[in-house]
Amino acid sequence: MIRDITIGQYYPADSLLHRLDPRVKISGTLLYIISLFLVKNLWGYLAAALVLAAVIRISKVPFGYIIKGLKAVIILLLFTVCFNLFLTSGTPVFEWKFIRITKEGLYLAFSMAVRLTLLILGSSLMTFTTTPNELTDGMESLLSPLKKIHVPVHEVAMMMSIALRFIPILLEETDKIMKAQQARGADFETGGIIKRAKAMIPILVPLFISAFRRAGDLAMAMEARCYHGGAGRTKMKPLHYHRRDGLAWVAMAAFVALIIASRKF
Amino acid sequence: MSMLNSDNLTFEYIRRDEEGNVESITKALDGVSLEIKKGDFVAILGHNGSGKSTFAKHINAILMPTEGTLYVDGMDTREEEHLWDIRQRAGMVFQNPDNQIIATVVEEDVGFGPENLGVPTEEIWKRVEESLKAVGMYEYRTHSPNKLSGGQKQRVAIAGIMAMKPQCIVLDEPTAMLDPNGRREVIRTVRELNRREKVTVLLITHYMEEVIHADKVIVMDDGKIVMQGTPREIFSQVEKLKSYRMDVPQVTELSYELKRAGMPLPDGILSVEEFVEACGRLRQSGGFGE
C-alpha cells in the first residue's frame, strides 16, 4: 500500500526538464502554484492547463503515469468538490429537499477541482523529473539565506536525503518483522480497522528499536568519515546555472504575465 | 615507521545506577600494548566480548582510552585538534553494510568522505573513480546501494574509505553479515588494496580462514592480548587457541589430529595445498608406514 504512492518518485528520462537546475524547477513549481491562485476566470485555467500539458510533453514522462499520482488524493478532491458544491450560499439553480446547489457553488467547486488537480500534477511533475538528491541540494541552496537567522538548513537537507535512503530499508524490515510474526500466528488480515491497527503495535516496537540502532550506527559511520556538519564541506556535484536555466526563467516570467493578463478578460 | 602504537591501553565501561553511583566497571580493554608497522596486514582474532571491536573504535577516536595511550601515525588520539586528521588517516569499515552507506547513489556515497574533508570538486571525481576501480565497483557507480549484494555494499564502503586517502584501514568484522561468496569478495579486495596501494590493514574478525594471509595475527581474550605472531606460529598452537574458545581452520585441525594420531606432519598447516604437499612428501619417504 505504501509502495503505490507515485507522488515524490523519480521517473528517469533524458529531457530538457530533467536537465534543468533543481533550483529553477523548485521555484518554477512554486510560481506555478501561486499563479494558480491568481487565476480569476476560465481563460486563466485554460492557459494554466495548456502550459502544464506542454511542459509534460517536454518532460517525456508518460501522461498516464502522471495521472496515476492523482489516485492518492482522489478522496481529498471529492471532499473539496462536495463541500463547495453544497455549502456555498447564493442564487440557487437546483433545489430538492435539503440539497441546494447554487450558481456560486458550482463555479467554486469547479475552480477548486481544477486548481487542486493542476497543483498536484504540477508539483508531481517536479518530483518526477528531479532526483531526490538534486531536490535536497536545490532546497539547501534556495534556503541558504535562512542560515543567517540560524536555521540549520544543511542539517535539514542531510536529514531529508538520509530519510530517502532508508525508506526502502525500513520497508523491507517491516515486511520481515510482519512475516516473522505471522509465522508465529499473528493475524494482520482479519477483523475491523481497530483490531488491525492494534495488531500493528507489535510491529512498530521492534521496528523503532531497529531504526534507532541503525541511526546510532550510521552516526558513528558518518563521524568516522569525518562528517562534521556543513562548514568547510565541498560538493561532489555542485549546482551550476546554464543557459537553459535562464531561458526557463524567461518562460516562467512570461507565464506569470499571461496569467495576470487573463484576469482582465 | 609505526602506523599504530598503543601503550598499556585500558578502557572501562562504567555502568551507573539512577543516582549516578557506579554500579559496575567492566574492563573492555586491559593493558593492550602493540605496534603495527606501515604497510602491514594485521588480523585481530577474538571471541565475542574479547575487546577487539572496542580496540578498533579507539583507533578512529570514537572511544577514548581510560588509561594508557594510543598513537595513530604519531598523533595521540586524546588530543582534540588531531581528531579529523586521525579519522582521515585511519578509515573504518563497520559490520553492517546498510548502516554505513549514506547516499542513494554509489558514486555519491564514495564522494561523501572527500566532501567532508573539503576536497575540490574535480579532485573528488578523480578519487571516486580511482577508489571505485580499486575495489572493482566502477560499473556500479550510478546504481542504488539498495540493489547491491552484501559483499558489493561492503566494497562500496571500502571505496568510500579509500577515497579519503587513508594510510590505514580498520575493518571491524566486515564479513560477519555476509554469505561465503561475499566474504571471499571482501577479503580479496582488502588483500589487493594492501598489496597494491600499500595501505596498512587491520582486520578484525572471528573467521579463521580470513587471517591465514595476514602478516601478523593477534589473538585477544577478555580485553588482553593473549597470542601474537605469524599465522603459522599461531595456528600451530591448536590446544592454546581452543582454550580461548577459538576454532582453527579445518585443514589445520585435521593435520593436528593426524599428527596426534602418529603421522609425522609439520605444525601449523594453513591451506589444503600445503596439506596435500606434506602428505605427498610423507608418502615418498614412506612415512605412512605400510
XYZ file of C-alpha atoms in Angstrom, chain B residues 12-18 20-26:
14
model
C 36.428 0.691 31.138
C 32.706 0.634 30.551
C 31.215 2.187 33.658
C 27.628 1.396 34.443
C 25.850 3.772 36.785
C 22.544 3.458 38.611
C 19.886 6.180 38.647
C 24.867 8.255 39.275
C 26.671 5.883 41.612
C 28.991 3.431 39.963
C 27.283 0.086 39.780
C 29.868 -1.949 37.981
C 33.010 -1.462 35.928
C 33.791 -3.709 33.011
